[in-house]
Short mmCIF file of C-alpha atoms in Angstrom, two decimals:
data_model
loop_
_atom_site.label_atom_id
_atom_site.label_comp_id
_atom_site.label_asym_id
_atom_site.label_seq_id
_atom_site.Cartn_x
_atom_site.Cartn_y
_atom_site.Cartn_z
CA GLY A 1 -20.30 -12.91 4.36
CA ASP A 2 -20.38 -10.54 1.45
CA HIS A 3 -22.40 -7.82 3.18
CA ARG A 4 -20.38 -4.95 4.70
CA PRO A 5 -22.89 -2.62 6.42
CA LEU A 6 -20.31 0.11 7.00
CA LEU A 7 -19.64 0.39 3.25
CA GLY A 8 -23.28 0.59 2.15
CA GLU A 9 -24.35 0.38 -1.48
CA ASP A 10 -21.52 2.53 -2.86
CA PRO A 11 -18.32 1.56 -1.02
CA GLU A 12 -15.81 3.73 -2.91
CA PRO A 13 -16.58 7.09 -1.23
CA VAL A 14 -16.73 5.39 2.17
CA LEU A 15 -13.37 3.71 1.61
CA ARG A 16 -11.85 6.99 0.40
CA ARG A 17 -13.10 8.79 3.52
CA LEU A 18 -11.84 6.02 5.81
CA LEU A 19 -8.42 6.12 4.16
CA ALA A 20 -8.27 9.91 4.48
CA ASP A 21 -9.32 9.70 8.14
CA ARG A 22 -6.82 6.94 8.95
CA HIS A 23 -3.87 7.91 6.71
CA ASP A 24 -1.83 9.65 9.40
CA LEU A 25 -2.34 6.78 11.84
CA TYR A 26 -1.41 4.17 9.23
CA GLU A 27 1.74 6.11 8.31
CA ALA A 28 2.73 6.62 11.96
CA LEU A 29 2.38 2.90 12.72
CA ALA A 30 3.99 1.62 9.52
CA ASP A 31 7.40 0.00 9.69
CA ALA A 32 7.99 1.22 6.14
CA VAL A 33 6.20 3.36 3.58
CA VAL A 34 6.73 2.56 -0.09
CA VAL A 35 5.65 5.22 -2.56
CA VAL A 36 4.52 3.31 -5.64
CA ASP A 37 3.58 6.18 -7.96
CA ASP A 38 4.94 5.61 -11.46
CA LEU A 39 6.70 2.36 -10.52
CA THR A 40 6.36 -0.96 -12.30
CA THR A 41 5.19 -4.02 -10.41
CA GLU A 42 8.75 -5.29 -10.34
CA GLN A 43 10.06 -1.98 -8.96
CA VAL A 44 7.42 -2.01 -6.24
CA ALA A 45 8.40 -5.56 -5.29
CA GLU A 46 12.08 -4.55 -5.12
CA CYS A 47 11.24 -1.55 -2.92
CA VAL A 48 9.16 -3.68 -0.57
CA LEU A 49 11.91 -6.28 -0.30
CA ALA A 50 14.51 -3.57 0.34
CA ALA A 51 12.29 -1.98 3.00
CA CYS A 52 12.09 -5.39 4.69
CA GLY A 53 15.86 -5.76 4.62
CA HIS A 54 15.95 -8.45 1.94
CA PRO A 55 18.61 -8.33 -0.76
CA ALA A 56 17.52 -7.55 -4.31
CA THR A 57 16.29 -10.64 -6.07
CA ALA A 58 15.61 -9.26 -9.54
CA PRO A 59 17.57 -10.98 -12.33
CA ASN A 60 19.05 -7.66 -13.45
CA ALA A 61 20.07 -6.54 -9.95
CA SER A 62 23.74 -5.80 -9.57
CA ALA A 63 25.73 -8.27 -7.52
CA GLY A 64 25.77 -7.58 -3.82
CA GLY A 65 23.99 -4.32 -3.84
CA ALA A 66 21.07 -2.17 -3.21
CA ALA A 67 20.31 0.52 -5.72
#
């Protein structure tokens, strides 16, 4: 259901701690890491698609190429 005992009444600090504790493991196991700082939603989508080996699908993407 909606109750998450691990998170308690204030889940944000718990989630921040869990992320900090697990960050290195997540990064080590990831097939790709996409840094999204200062990117638009469209740019993030393009980066994720590129990381997955898909060609660019944005309307303004140059023909046949990755950036």
